[in-house]
Amino acid sequence: MQRIQITGEPVLHTVAKEVPQITDSIRELVEDMYETMDKAPGVGLAAPQIGVGLRIFVFSWEDQGISYRGVAINPELAFSPYDPADCDPESDMEGCLSIPGERFPVARSQTATLIATDLEGQTYTIEATGWLARIFQHEYDHLNGMLYADRLEKPYKKQMKKAIKASGWGEPGFSWLPGQDYLEP
Ligand code: ZN
């Protein structure tokens, strides 16, 4: 298990690099990511969140009895256009393990197509809708140095800024270990 980096840590705000090759250390990293995501618990985790600037995320989500659990290496994501201002304060509520304890509504596209490589080096495609599409958009953003905080609209953007400031975050050095308390610099 790995410490989860909190907003302000530069790796979270930097575009991650392509994975050149699937090696044993990549397999170990992915194993760590699954473990950390499950323990947090979360429905997705991107490598930058544990301090590794590589284009990898894991996800774990169940929808109508179907389990979607996997790793996306060097993913590409296509999604239909949407209006960022069109968000529902209840159904669009999102959270992030790198801004622990906070939740704010953010608009997302209803559908997303993920094309990625798995640990065997095979390319796969998932056509996602609803929450799975949201998870993919959230995790894909992480690989581009973006947090959902960066996508918030009025009045939530300001509220989020305040919340981050109140926690003393927004600068390097904060992380937390699932199963323990936050805020161990
Ligand atoms: Zn996140």
JSON list of N, CA and C and ligand atoms in Angstrom, two decimals, residues 44-46 49 94-99 138-139 142 146-148, ligand 1:
[
{"chain": "A", "resi": 44, "resn": "GLY", "atom": "N", "xyz": [-11.54, 4.44, -8.06]},
{"chain": "A", "resi": 44, "resn": "GLY", "atom": "CA", "xyz": [-10.51, 4.65, -9.06]},
{"chain": "A", "resi": 44, "resn": "GLY", "atom": "C", "xyz": [-9.29, 5.28, -8.42]},
{"chain": "A", "resi": 45, "resn": "LEU", "atom": "N", "xyz": [-8.13, 5.04, -9.02]},
{"chain": "A", "resi": 45, "resn": "LEU", "atom": "CA", "xyz": [-6.89, 5.65, -8.51]},
{"chain": "A", "resi": 45, "resn": "LEU", "atom": "C", "xyz": [-5.91, 5.77, -9.67]},
{"chain": "A", "resi": 46, "resn": "ALA", "atom": "N", "xyz": [-5.31, 6.95, -9.77]},
{"chain": "A", "resi": 46, "resn": "ALA", "atom": "CA", "xyz": [-4.32, 7.18, -10.84]},
{"chain": "A", "resi": 46, "resn": "ALA", "atom": "C", "xyz": [-2.92, 7.19, -10.23]},
{"chain": "A", "resi": 49, "resn": "GLN", "atom": "N", "xyz": [-1.45, 9.89, -8.09]},
{"chain": "A", "resi": 49, "resn": "GLN", "atom": "CA", "xyz": [-1.97, 10.01, -6.73]},
{"chain": "A", "resi": 49, "resn": "GLN", "atom": "C", "xyz": [-1.12, 9.29, -5.69]},
{"chain": "A", "resi": 94, "resn": "GLU", "atom": "N", "xyz": [-19.12, 14.63, -6.75]},
{"chain": "A", "resi": 94, "resn": "GLU", "atom": "CA", "xyz": [-17.89, 13.88, -6.97]},
{"chain": "A", "resi": 94, "resn": "GLU", "atom": "C", "xyz": [-16.92, 14.09, -5.81]},
{"chain": "A", "resi": 95, "resn": "GLY", "atom": "N", "xyz": [-16.02, 13.15, -5.62]},
{"chain": "A", "resi": 95, "resn": "GLY", "atom": "CA", "xyz": [-14.99, 13.29, -4.61]},
{"chain": "A", "resi": 95, "resn": "GLY", "atom": "C", "xyz": [-13.67, 12.81, -5.17]},
{"chain": "A", "resi": 96, "resn": "CYS", "atom": "N", "xyz": [-12.59, 13.02, -4.44]},
{"chain": "A", "resi": 96, "resn": "CYS", "atom": "CA", "xyz": [-11.27, 12.60, -4.92]},
{"chain": "A", "resi": 96, "resn": "CYS", "atom": "C", "xyz": [-10.40, 12.26, -3.71]},
{"chain": "A", "resi": 97, "resn": "LEU", "atom": "N", "xyz": [-9.70, 11.15, -3.80]},
{"chain": "A", "resi": 97, "resn": "LEU", "atom": "CA", "xyz": [-8.83, 10.72, -2.69]},
{"chain": "A", "resi": 97, "resn": "LEU", "atom": "C", "xyz": [-7.69, 11.69, -2.45]},
{"chain": "A", "resi": 98, "resn": "SER", "atom": "N", "xyz": [-7.42, 12.55, -3.41]},
{"chain": "A", "resi": 98, "resn": "SER", "atom": "CA", "xyz": [-6.36, 13.55, -3.24]},
{"chain": "A", "resi": 98, "resn": "SER", "atom": "C", "xyz": [-6.87, 14.88, -2.68]},
{"chain": "A", "resi": 99, "resn": "ILE", "atom": "N", "xyz": [-8.20, 14.93, -2.44]},
{"chain": "A", "resi": 99, "resn": "ILE", "atom": "CA", "xyz": [-8.79, 16.06, -1.72]},
{"chain": "A", "resi": 99, "resn": "ILE", "atom": "C", "xyz": [-9.73, 15.42, -0.69]},
{"chain": "A", "resi": 138, "resn": "HIS", "atom": "N", "xyz": [-12.68, 11.28, -14.64]},
{"chain": "A", "resi": 138, "resn": "HIS", "atom": "CA", "xyz": [-11.97, 11.77, -13.45]},
{"chain": "A", "resi": 138, "resn": "HIS", "atom": "C", "xyz": [-10.52, 11.25, -13.43]},
{"chain": "A", "resi": 139, "resn": "GLU", "atom": "N", "xyz": [-10.36, 9.95, -13.68]},
{"chain": "A", "resi": 139, "resn": "GLU", "atom": "CA", "xyz": [-9.02, 9.35, -13.61]},
{"chain": "A", "resi": 139, "resn": "GLU", "atom": "C", "xyz": [-8.15, 9.82, -14.79]},
{"chain": "A", "resi": 142, "resn": "HIS", "atom": "N", "xyz": [-6.60, 13.03, -14.09]},
{"chain": "A", "resi": 142, "resn": "HIS", "atom": "CA", "xyz": [-5.41, 12.93, -13.22]},
{"chain": "A", "resi": 142, "resn": "HIS", "atom": "C", "xyz": [-4.14, 12.77, -14.06]},
{"chain": "A", "resi": 146, "resn": "MET", "atom": "N", "xyz": [-4.80, 17.22, -13.91]},
{"chain": "A", "resi": 146, "resn": "MET", "atom": "CA", "xyz": [-6.01, 17.96, -13.57]},
{"chain": "A", "resi": 146, "resn": "MET", "atom": "C", "xyz": [-6.81, 17.26, -12.48]},
{"chain": "A", "resi": 147, "resn": "LEU", "atom": "N", "xyz": [-7.27, 18.03, -11.52]},
{"chain": "A", "resi": 147, "resn": "LEU", "atom": "CA", "xyz": [-8.16, 17.51, -10.48]},
{"chain": "A", "resi": 147, "resn": "LEU", "atom": "C", "xyz": [-9.58, 18.00, -10.75]},
{"chain": "A", "resi": 148, "resn": "TYR", "atom": "N", "xyz": [-10.57, 17.33, -10.15]},
{"chain": "A", "resi": 148, "resn": "TYR", "atom": "CA", "xyz": [-11.94, 17.80, -10.41]},
{"chain": "A", "resi": 148, "resn": "TYR", "atom": "C", "xyz": [-12.13, 19.20, -9.86]},
{"chain": "B", "resi": 1, "resn": "ZN", "atom": "ZN", "xyz": [-9.16, 11.83, -7.96]}
]
